[in-house]
Amino acid sequence: MTISNDLLLSALRDPACTVRFSLRDWNAVLRRARIARIVARLAHLIEEQGIIEKIPERVRDHFVAAHAEAAQHARIVRWEVNRIEHALTGIDTDVILLKGAAYVITGLPPARGRLISDVDIMVPKDRIDQVERALIDRGWGTMKLDNYDQRYYRTWMHELPPLRHEQRQSVLDLHHTILPPTGRLHPDPALLREDAIPVGVGRLKVLSPTDMLLHSAAHMFQDGELSGSIRDLADMADLMKVGGEQPGFWDGLVDRAERLDLARPLFYALRFAQRFLGADVPDAVTRQAARFGPAWPVRTLMDALVSRSVLPGDGEKRYDGSAGARTALYIRSHWLRMPPRLLTRHLWQKSLTSWAAMSGKEPPEQAA
Amino acid sequence: MSDLEIADRLRRDGLRLYIGPFVTRIRVTLPGLAEHIRFLYTDTPLDDSDGLIDFDIKLGPPPGIRRWLGLGATVYVDDVMQFMPFDPAIAVPMFEWGINWCVFNRPHQYLILHAAVLERGGHAVIMPGPPGSGKSTLCAALSLRGWRLLSDEVAMIRPSDRMILPLPRPVGLKEESIEVIRRFEPSAFVSRPWPGTKKGTIAHMRMPPESVARAGEMASPAWIVCPKYTSGATSRFEPIHRSQAMLYAADDAFNYSLLARVGFETLADVVESCGCFEFTYDDLDAAVKAFDELVPTMSTPMEGVGA
């Protein structure tokens, strides 16, 4: 099966086509939608078409279950955001909600049926220690990590080690910017804060619609592991759609991306959202973004890698090249995060740690 | 089907079993397990329609280098590894826990309580019970004495009408309970014991054929009974307040809080329509006798209890 006639993609692109699915088709679609955590989203898309009665009842049962789970996630996220705001009352800083939490609080389309494993927030770097202390005072704790991992986060990453609330077990990622400072691209968090939009009455904010899209692109094409990330791509297609309904969104997009050093990720986001999900991007924008695309050999390679790995694998196939594509993309994501010397040191330390875990020994300490 | 045919299907496309309302596809790529699965599910109907699969379970070697080294086994759900690799010697109980995992985590269209459920004369008894309460042992005993087994692990309640759906699966017995049930009913089909699981030695009792044959018949909740095995005690029902029964049932439920309002309203309605008791017992024969007396007395007005 090639990517162009993949059933899960077809369902996302054109939900009405699901009325023609056989139960056998549904087995393939539901299995992979579950792995990609988009069952409830798919259900929403189908319901919006007003064709849910035409879907077999046994399939609808799965949708009911998925909706219940997603509703629980949204409820939890709203409460967590409430508690975070409460914990940070005494601190003079804006708090920007990122990703899932931002979608849920603003009710943007990517929130529909979303499963959310952690809440991400961003504060200015010079406030981050104070914010972390305030959260710890209110019951969050730093998750158990070895010294190396602690240092890895605090020295090189764009976020602190994840915090977990001791009673509620919820996980919170505290960011000071949106990409690792060690990476190739350096979006300026001050620019993001400048355009951020207040939500509600407190000091909570979310990124502007344009910056939300750029952040999602940065996350998927620069920072994440890419494989199985169809949900992220669907988020971006949604953001392009709602953003495009606002005047000026498309006109300013590529310039904004360039200013934030995120033109390359935007190029990929536009390209693959169009290609796989039929996103409606004005030709002028596509042309404008093309200037920031890679040279053709890299472009061809990325096309091949992404189309092989953006969907979750189908376990029934033994080998279709997707395992190789996934490995290649994993290596790429690390390559983009760190300069070569740092990467070598990181992988060396990681291999020592896993060697030590296998042999039951403490990992050797390495001087910072 | 012979063990050979079963083993062949398990290895290839898998066996599709009707486990209650769920079609469960089972694939096993480890050798020597077909006879055990056949032993437990011998009466369970097969689905040969190539229709929808609700749970997709595979028991096989772990991925990566361990596969080539022949180290351990694991359970996959939807081809995703669900458990840390384990010793293949405990593959059968792990396989059963794999199905549990699906039942506990997936079908949120139902309210799923952690409780045994049995039925007699159309009335169901829900037995929530923490480990050690003797829930499974009592459940096995009742199922061997005329009570229809709906499940020894989950009370699966449909929110629309508060009916309980059967999920006929083997009854898990731990440690001493294995011998207790063998003595209680020598003709019961109890599997060989599997030592070394994280819950100690486990064996499974095959569900009675009637339980499987009537898997499509729902039951309406009539009693909530919290069993309390107490050495030397005589069998005795002690009425408890409905609010307390509600807490017992909610406490250990799998998706009571996930379902939020639907969970609360469904459970509150169920508790409202049930007689609620704590049940202390020791001797199983006496316990069964006490339960049999439940039917005529308790199916008549229960308003007095816990109101």
XYZ file of C-alpha atoms in Angstrom:
675
model
C 0.000 0.000 0.000
C 1.391 3.368 -0.915
C 0.835 6.491 1.092
C -1.555 7.991 -1.453
C -4.211 5.312 -0.972
C -3.587 4.699 2.708
C -6.969 4.267 4.404
C -6.182 6.191 7.583
C -4.926 9.167 5.592
C -7.954 9.006 3.303
C -10.215 9.049 6.353
C -8.461 12.113 7.764
C -8.450 13.924 4.446
C -11.963 13.020 3.389
C -13.946 11.648 6.365
C -16.993 11.044 4.150
C -15.155 8.216 2.394
C -15.318 6.115 5.583
C -18.926 5.116 4.817
C -17.480 2.810 2.177
C -15.061 1.090 4.571
C -15.553 -2.620 5.166
C -15.076 -3.986 8.687
C -11.771 -5.314 7.494
C -10.778 -1.778 6.467
C -11.888 -0.536 9.866
C -9.628 -3.073 11.582
C -6.633 -1.568 9.817
C -7.765 2.018 10.381
C -8.721 1.673 14.058
C -5.554 -0.180 14.964
C -3.333 2.517 13.541
C -5.531 5.367 14.718
C -5.145 3.965 18.229
C -1.369 3.848 17.917
C -1.369 7.429 16.589
C -3.818 8.433 19.379
C -6.358 9.914 16.980
C -9.407 7.637 17.282
C -11.567 10.324 18.915
C -10.350 12.915 16.441
C -11.374 10.672 13.570
C -14.751 10.205 15.266
C -15.194 13.990 15.450
C -14.356 14.389 11.774
C -16.926 11.773 10.818
C -19.588 13.252 13.117
C -19.022 16.702 11.630
C -19.960 15.248 8.263
C -23.275 14.106 9.701
C -22.672 10.534 8.562
C -22.149 8.790 11.872
C -25.332 6.700 11.399
C -23.769 5.162 8.334
C -20.819 3.839 10.314
C -21.209 0.244 11.619
C -22.405 0.122 15.225
C -19.434 -1.940 16.435
C -17.106 0.767 15.111
C -19.212 3.463 16.774
C -18.708 1.683 20.106
C -14.998 2.311 19.708
C -15.731 5.972 19.024
C -17.892 6.293 22.144
C -15.078 4.829 24.224
C -12.499 7.122 22.606
C -14.660 10.202 23.209
C -14.987 9.322 26.892
C -11.233 9.009 27.228
C -10.556 12.272 25.406
C -13.145 14.104 27.527
C -11.316 12.897 30.613
C -8.020 14.208 29.232
C -9.518 17.630 28.498
C -11.023 17.776 31.992
C -7.684 16.923 33.560
C -5.838 19.497 31.458
C -8.265 22.269 32.431
C -7.821 21.432 36.077
C -4.038 21.254 35.757
C -3.969 24.660 34.084
C -6.133 26.008 36.900
C -3.698 24.596 39.475
C -0.645 25.940 37.649
C -2.142 29.396 37.536
C -2.941 29.121 41.224
C 0.603 27.972 42.073
C 2.155 30.888 40.197
C -0.092 33.592 41.654
C 2.690 35.417 43.449
C 5.127 35.514 40.538
C 5.290 38.447 38.198
C 5.470 36.664 34.867
C 3.353 35.695 31.914
C 2.749 31.998 31.484
C 2.336 30.785 27.921
C 0.489 27.526 27.442
C 1.895 25.429 24.605
C 0.616 22.570 22.434
C -2.217 20.420 23.827
C -3.010 22.642 26.813
C -3.230 25.701 24.548
C -5.548 23.912 22.131
C -7.826 22.735 24.923
C -8.018 26.101 26.701
C -8.724 28.001 23.464
C -10.983 25.287 22.040
C -9.102 25.253 18.746
C -9.831 22.342 16.376
C -6.719 20.316 17.296
C -8.281 19.966 20.772
C -11.051 17.772 19.373
C -10.681 14.264 20.717
C -7.158 14.932 21.869
C -5.239 12.707 24.262
C -2.738 14.738 26.257
C 0.028 13.173 28.283
C 1.519 16.349 29.763
C 1.016 20.083 30.067
C 3.659 22.348 28.500
C 4.176 25.920 29.632
C 6.767 28.556 28.723
C 8.091 31.329 30.937
C 11.018 33.753 30.474
C 14.401 32.183 31.176
C 15.158 34.637 33.978
C 11.982 33.568 35.797
C 12.256 29.842 35.286
C 14.003 28.992 38.580
C 11.477 30.998 40.534
C 8.610 29.315 38.693
C 10.087 25.880 39.279
C 10.438 26.595 43.017
C 6.847 27.825 43.236
C 5.604 24.678 41.524
C 7.666 22.484 43.820
C 6.170 24.332 46.812
C 2.736 23.419 45.482
C 3.329 19.702 45.186
C 5.174 19.171 41.928
C 8.441 17.289 42.122
C 11.310 16.758 39.740
C 11.026 13.316 38.217
C 13.738 10.897 39.185
C 16.575 11.262 36.734
C 20.223 10.434 37.083
C 22.725 13.264 37.416
C 23.620 13.105 33.775
C 20.025 13.539 32.632
C 19.486 16.390 35.083
C 22.510 18.165 33.682
C 21.492 17.304 30.125
C 18.199 19.114 30.555
C 19.446 22.064 32.568
C 22.491 22.783 30.438
C 21.440 21.964 26.935
C 17.696 21.787 26.625
C 14.881 24.263 26.077
C 12.985 22.880 29.034
C 13.697 21.740 32.581
C 13.468 18.078 33.526
C 9.747 17.158 33.606
C 7.892 17.891 36.834
C 5.349 15.454 38.204
C 2.685 16.382 40.693
C 3.075 14.128 43.675
C -0.629 13.574 44.301
C -2.172 13.899 40.869
C 0.745 12.296 38.996
C 0.298 14.798 36.191
C 3.395 15.753 34.210
C 4.396 19.339 33.502
C 7.106 20.494 31.095
C 8.525 23.884 31.921
C 10.065 25.615 28.882
C 12.022 28.824 28.441
C 12.070 28.537 24.654
C 10.682 26.174 22.034
C 13.791 24.500 20.624
C 16.976 23.258 22.258
C 19.562 26.086 22.340
C 22.148 23.546 21.158
C 20.273 22.999 17.891
C 20.630 24.658 14.507
C 17.639 26.953 14.694
C 17.186 29.657 17.309
C 13.692 31.120 17.505
C 13.750 34.091 19.874
C 11.302 33.449 22.724
C 10.942 37.212 23.285
C 9.327 37.491 19.845
C 6.920 34.691 20.711
C 5.990 36.408 23.979
C 5.449 39.718 22.217
C 2.702 38.273 20.039
C 1.187 35.949 22.644
C -2.517 36.331 23.316
C -4.090 36.428 26.794
C -6.700 33.799 27.589
C -9.197 34.443 30.331
C -8.545 37.011 33.006
C -5.285 35.786 34.536
C -1.776 35.912 33.209
C -2.202 32.880 31.044
C -1.463 33.317 27.386
C -1.214 31.234 24.250
C 0.925 31.767 21.170
C -0.611 33.665 18.266
C -2.240 31.405 15.631
C 0.767 31.905 13.347
C 3.259 31.083 16.071
C 1.239 28.044 17.149
C 1.616 26.657 13.650
C 5.324 27.484 13.581
C 5.867 25.920 16.983
C 4.103 22.767 15.881
C 6.256 22.675 12.735
C 9.414 23.252 14.771
C 8.391 20.495 17.128
C 7.667 17.987 14.401
C 10.409 18.711 11.890
C 13.202 19.962 14.074
C 12.844 18.551 17.543
C 10.614 15.503 17.509
C 11.192 12.046 16.208
C 8.873 12.479 13.243
C 7.877 8.872 12.951
C 4.202 8.171 13.616
C 3.592 11.912 13.919
C 0.498 12.043 11.732
C -1.355 13.690 14.612
C 1.078 16.626 14.634
C 0.647 17.024 10.913
C -3.138 16.940 11.319
C -2.817 19.643 14.009
C -0.948 21.813 11.534
C -3.496 21.228 8.794
C -6.191 22.303 11.285
C -4.217 25.407 12.285
C -3.694 26.319 8.630
C -7.428 26.007 8.075
C -8.573 28.150 11.022
C -5.666 30.570 10.590
C -6.444 30.966 6.916
C -9.912 32.209 7.807
C -8.344 35.217 9.505
C -7.206 38.174 7.381
C -3.449 38.537 7.046
C -2.605 35.035 8.264
C -1.164 33.759 5.005
C 0.434 37.092 4.039
C 2.546 37.273 7.160
C 3.307 33.598 7.664
C 6.556 33.091 5.782
C 8.061 36.397 6.937
C 7.224 35.564 10.514
C 8.776 32.111 10.080
C 11.939 33.672 8.727
C 12.109 36.106 11.617
C 11.753 33.229 14.068
C 14.378 31.155 12.251
C 11.687 28.575 11.491
C 11.329 28.904 7.724
C 12.679 25.418 7.009
C 10.274 23.644 9.384
C 7.449 25.732 7.901
C 8.462 24.635 4.417
C 8.120 21.005 5.474
C 4.856 21.617 7.334
C 3.238 23.212 4.298
C 4.606 20.589 1.946
C 3.508 17.541 3.908
C 0.197 18.956 5.150
C -0.703 19.631 1.515
C 0.594 16.346 0.273
C -0.816 13.992 2.908
C -3.836 15.833 4.265
C -4.887 17.989 1.353
C -4.310 21.243 3.248
C -5.381 24.269 1.247
C -2.328 26.527 1.007
C -2.308 29.569 -1.330
C 0.125 29.080 -4.225
C 1.899 32.329 -3.398
C 2.701 31.037 0.086
C 3.955 27.713 -1.262
C 6.239 29.575 -3.684
C 7.425 31.950 -0.992
C 8.230 29.065 1.368
C 9.985 27.084 -1.367
C 12.953 29.423 -1.107
C 13.626 27.959 2.314
C 13.406 24.338 1.300
C 16.521 22.174 1.158
C 18.424 21.390 -2.029
C 16.834 18.641 -4.119
C 18.781 15.617 -2.870
C 17.792 16.364 0.718
C 14.259 17.206 -0.347
C 13.894 13.901 -2.161
C 15.315 12.049 0.806
C 12.979 13.791 3.264
C 9.990 13.107 1.026
C 10.867 9.442 1.037
C 11.605 9.245 4.753
C 8.521 11.145 5.879
C 6.118 9.320 3.603
C 7.414 6.020 4.947
C 7.213 6.927 8.596
C 4.623 9.631 9.292
C 1.965 6.941 9.761
C 2.245 4.336 12.479
C 3.654 1.078 11.175
C 1.420 -1.778 10.248
C 2.699 -4.687 12.267
C 1.510 -7.186 9.741
C 4.195 -6.221 7.297
C 7.593 -7.642 7.936
C 9.725 -5.096 6.194
C 8.636 -2.229 4.006
C 11.513 0.141 4.507
C 9.710 1.983 7.285
C 12.002 0.610 10.002
C 15.003 2.004 8.171
C 13.234 5.310 7.607
C 12.392 5.544 11.285
C 15.988 4.930 12.312
C 17.197 7.512 9.832
C 14.752 10.069 11.183
C 15.723 9.291 14.776
C 19.338 9.959 13.964
C 18.317 13.114 12.109
C 16.371 14.448 15.096
C 19.446 14.086 17.293
C 21.697 15.550 14.637
C 19.490 18.637 14.551
C 19.471 18.985 18.317
C 23.166 19.063 19.040
C 26.459 19.876 17.394
C 28.490 16.750 16.542
C 30.879 16.869 19.507
C 28.086 17.272 21.998
C 26.096 14.550 20.269
C 29.024 12.140 20.470
C 29.399 12.842 24.163
C 25.660 12.445 24.740
C 25.443 9.119 22.927
C 28.596 7.883 24.676
C 27.150 8.702 28.089
C 23.817 7.095 27.136
C 25.520 3.915 25.999
C 27.475 3.756 29.259
C 24.241 4.154 31.173
C 22.439 1.406 29.312
C 25.516 -0.824 29.562
C 25.552 -0.204 33.288
C 21.838 -0.947 33.539
C 22.336 -4.278 31.783
C 25.267 -5.274 33.943
C 23.687 -3.929 37.126
C 26.409 -1.379 37.774
C 26.274 2.297 38.491
C 27.089 4.361 35.429
C 30.470 6.037 35.613
C 30.180 9.703 36.490
C 31.383 12.055 33.878
C 32.669 15.494 34.683
C 30.529 18.253 33.260
C -10.104 -28.503 15.746
C -7.021 -30.397 16.797
C -4.238 -28.816 18.853
C -2.203 -28.817 15.659
C -4.774 -26.844 13.686
C -5.234 -24.436 16.573
C -1.498 -23.946 16.891
C -1.320 -23.297 13.174
C -4.044 -20.673 13.243
C -2.598 -19.037 16.327
C 0.706 -18.728 14.517
C -0.768 -17.303 11.302
C -3.888 -15.138 11.119
C -4.917 -15.840 14.656
C -7.993 -17.255 16.339
C -10.912 -14.884 16.723
C -12.927 -15.592 19.847
C -16.211 -14.098 20.966
C -15.387 -13.051 24.501
C -18.678 -11.576 25.598
C -19.443 -8.672 23.257
C -15.825 -8.407 22.093
C -14.191 -10.196 19.190
C -10.699 -10.921 20.384
C -8.027 -11.923 17.931
C -5.337 -14.057 19.490
C -2.003 -14.791 17.917
C 0.686 -16.860 19.588
C 4.123 -17.283 18.094
C 5.651 -19.133 21.038
C 5.599 -22.933 20.896
C 3.664 -25.198 23.264
C 0.867 -22.853 24.270
C -1.954 -23.971 21.984
C -3.079 -26.795 24.270
C -3.352 -24.451 27.241
C -5.382 -21.879 25.361
C -7.589 -24.615 24.000
C -8.064 -25.990 27.515
C -9.378 -22.649 28.786
C -11.413 -21.534 25.786
C -12.675 -24.854 24.476
C -16.370 -23.821 24.648
C -15.828 -20.244 23.461
C -17.308 -19.641 19.994
C -15.048 -18.660 17.106
C -15.714 -15.751 14.793
C -14.933 -16.707 11.219
C -16.651 -13.706 9.639
C -13.557 -11.556 9.087
C -15.491 -8.781 10.844
C -14.413 -6.144 13.315
C -11.730 -7.012 15.838
C -12.168 -5.340 19.226
C -9.039 -6.572 20.963
C -5.947 -7.736 19.110
C -3.549 -9.672 21.288
C -0.301 -11.308 20.381
C 1.906 -13.413 22.601
C 5.393 -13.651 21.235
C 9.068 -12.956 21.714
C 10.018 -9.373 22.586
C 11.240 -7.129 19.783
C 14.850 -6.330 18.983
C 17.910 -8.243 19.960
C 16.091 -10.309 22.582
C 14.145 -12.033 19.810
C 17.337 -13.290 18.195
C 18.783 -14.333 21.509
C 15.556 -16.169 22.331
C 15.140 -14.215 25.571
C 11.711 -13.999 27.152
C 8.255 -13.297 25.872
C 5.856 -10.399 25.880
C 2.261 -9.456 25.121
C 1.428 -7.114 22.258
C -1.842 -5.244 21.904
C -2.370 -3.849 18.403
C 1.220 -4.923 17.731
C 2.488 -2.586 20.437
C 4.434 -4.188 23.281
C 2.317 -3.846 26.395
C 4.292 -5.653 29.113
C 7.951 -5.737 30.052
C 9.428 -9.000 28.724
C 8.835 -11.964 31.025
C 9.826 -15.594 31.418
C 7.942 -17.691 28.808
C 7.218 -20.157 31.629
C 4.488 -17.784 32.844
C 3.172 -17.016 29.359
C -0.332 -18.355 30.017
C -1.143 -16.124 33.032
C 0.497 -13.187 31.253
C -1.660 -13.867 28.225
C -4.782 -13.763 30.409
C -3.555 -10.500 31.940
C -3.091 -9.178 28.420
C -6.804 -9.721 27.757
C -7.515 -8.132 31.158
C -5.490 -5.118 30.099
C -7.757 -4.628 27.103
C -10.933 -5.099 29.121
C -9.767 -2.701 31.844
C -8.484 0.019 29.523
C -10.520 0.043 26.340
C -14.311 -0.349 26.351
C -15.232 2.956 27.988
C -18.664 2.719 26.408
C -19.361 0.731 29.596
C -18.844 1.490 33.258
C -16.270 -1.066 34.331
C -16.092 -2.004 38.010
C -13.530 -4.332 39.471
C -15.890 -7.018 40.718
C -17.063 -10.567 40.156
C -20.576 -10.931 38.788
C -22.896 -13.950 38.967
C -26.545 -14.326 38.123
C -29.449 -16.475 39.193
C -33.075 -16.151 38.132
C -32.260 -13.029 36.143
C -30.785 -11.239 39.185
C -27.104 -10.391 39.311
C -24.885 -10.118 42.341
C -21.950 -7.737 42.065
C -19.017 -8.642 44.288
C -16.349 -5.978 44.561
C -13.400 -7.127 46.585
C -9.769 -6.227 47.054
C -7.158 -8.999 46.704
C -7.410 -11.372 49.639
C -11.142 -10.913 50.096
C -11.702 -14.286 48.488
C -13.744 -12.810 45.647
C -12.431 -15.157 42.940
C -12.622 -18.280 45.094
C -16.189 -17.546 46.132
C -17.029 -16.678 42.545
C -15.597 -19.970 41.268
C -17.514 -21.916 43.921
C -20.828 -20.224 43.134
C -20.325 -20.775 39.409
C -19.941 -24.506 40.117
C -23.220 -24.594 42.076
C -25.820 -23.175 39.732
C -24.974 -19.476 39.653
C -24.205 -18.254 36.155
C -20.750 -16.703 35.879
C -20.727 -13.341 34.111
C -17.166 -12.451 35.079
C -14.746 -12.967 37.929
C -12.997 -9.625 37.299
C -15.302 -6.981 35.862
C -18.846 -5.781 36.231
C -19.406 -4.215 32.838
C -22.469 -1.997 33.076
C -24.190 -0.382 30.111
C -24.988 3.229 31.036
C -28.116 3.425 28.859
C -30.079 0.795 30.807
C -27.841 -0.221 33.728
C -27.690 -3.839 32.513
C -24.599 -5.952 33.132
C -22.920 -7.586 30.151
C -21.372 -11.038 30.582
C -17.719 -11.503 29.795
C -17.134 -15.227 30.246
C -13.437 -15.767 30.868
C -11.459 -18.262 32.902
C -11.487 -17.634 36.654
C -8.040 -16.809 38.015
C -7.153 -18.698 41.184
C -4.228 -17.851 43.407
C -2.077 -19.986 45.687
C -4.221 -21.983 48.201
C -7.430 -21.208 46.333
C -6.339 -23.592 43.571
C -6.435 -26.573 45.906
C -9.563 -25.281 47.670
C -11.519 -25.261 44.406
C -10.136 -28.640 43.310
C -11.349 -30.142 46.581
C -14.626 -28.278 46.487
C -15.448 -29.666 43.045
C -13.139 -32.389 41.761
C -14.811 -32.318 38.351
C -14.014 -28.615 37.810
C -11.643 -27.945 34.921
C -8.725 -26.344 36.691
C -5.548 -25.772 34.706
C -2.092 -26.746 35.862
C -0.578 -24.218 38.267
C 1.829 -21.583 36.938
C 4.323 -20.661 39.660
C 6.520 -17.577 39.601
C 4.151 -14.789 38.567
C 4.207 -11.504 40.429
C 1.000 -12.646 42.130
C 2.516 -16.005 43.091
C 1.211 -19.300 41.743
C -1.761 -18.910 39.421
C -4.146 -21.439 37.908
C -7.282 -20.877 35.874
C -10.623 -22.560 36.112
C -12.400 -22.963 32.793
C -15.737 -21.160 32.826
C -18.773 -23.474 32.959
C -20.247 -24.182 29.479
C -23.556 -22.542 30.451
C -21.766 -19.312 31.175
C -20.331 -19.271 27.651
C -23.553 -20.421 25.982
C -25.508 -17.579 27.593
C -22.890 -14.893 26.972
C -25.460 -12.820 25.094
C -27.856 -12.640 28.057
C -27.455 -9.568 30.170
C -28.472 -9.455 33.800
C -29.920 -6.737 35.952
C -28.076 -5.855 39.166
C -29.859 -6.975 42.334
C -27.238 -7.143 45.069
C -23.874 -5.688 45.896
C -22.042 -8.076 48.181
C -18.596 -7.328 49.566
C -17.079 -10.690 50.477
C -14.752 -10.923 53.441
C -13.031 -14.239 53.910
C -12.565 -14.677 57.652
C -10.998 -17.862 58.986
C -13.439 -19.732 61.206
C -16.372 -17.382 60.545
C -19.888 -18.605 59.907
C -21.516 -17.386 56.702
C -23.357 -14.162 57.366
C -24.781 -11.244 55.405
C -24.563 -7.920 57.181
C -26.506 -5.059 55.592
C -24.364 -2.031 54.804
C -25.416 1.463 53.903
C -25.821 2.193 50.201
C -23.346 5.039 50.356
C -20.762 2.630 51.704
C -21.492 0.109 48.951
C -21.131 2.895 46.412
C -17.690 3.732 47.770
C -16.606 0.085 47.746
C -17.681 -0.277 44.134
C -16.241 3.028 42.957
C -12.995 2.666 44.850
C -11.560 -0.060 42.723
C -13.378 0.701 39.460
C -11.423 0.958 36.229
C -13.146 3.895 34.590
C -15.517 5.337 37.190
C -13.688 8.668 37.265
C -12.949 8.629 33.546
C -16.669 8.505 32.833
C -17.224 11.394 35.247
C -20.929 12.218 35.452
C -22.009 9.172 33.449
C -19.990 7.001 35.830
C -21.506 8.567 38.919
C -25.082 8.456 37.708
C -24.823 4.907 36.428
C -23.275 3.609 39.619
C -25.645 5.571 41.846
C -28.621 4.069 39.997
C -27.192 0.582 40.272
C -26.552 0.950 43.992
C -30.024 2.404 44.433
C -31.587 -0.719 42.917
C -29.468 -3.190 44.906
C -29.516 -4.794 48.301
C -26.107 -4.059 49.824
C -24.276 -6.416 52.147
C -20.993 -7.376 53.584
C -20.580 -11.149 53.559
C -18.241 -12.905 55.963
C -17.557 -16.553 55.337
C -15.096 -19.357 55.679
C -16.557 -22.682 54.507
C -17.490 -22.569 50.804
C -20.415 -25.022 51.024
C -21.994 -22.943 53.758
C -21.310 -19.773 51.724
C -23.072 -21.202 48.665
C -26.019 -22.200 50.849
C -26.261 -18.676 52.211
C -26.199 -17.246 48.683
C -28.937 -19.635 47.574
C -31.101 -18.274 50.329
C -30.463 -14.783 48.972
C -32.668 -15.405 45.986
C -36.138 -15.739 47.480
C -35.697 -13.307 50.333
C -33.709 -10.598 48.663
C -35.493 -10.362 45.346
C -38.504 -9.111 47.267
C -38.576 -5.525 48.594
C -35.173 -4.293 49.640
C -36.221 -0.798 50.621
C -35.505 -1.438 54.255
C -31.839 -2.082 53.737
C -29.531 0.850 53.637
C -32.308 3.302 52.931
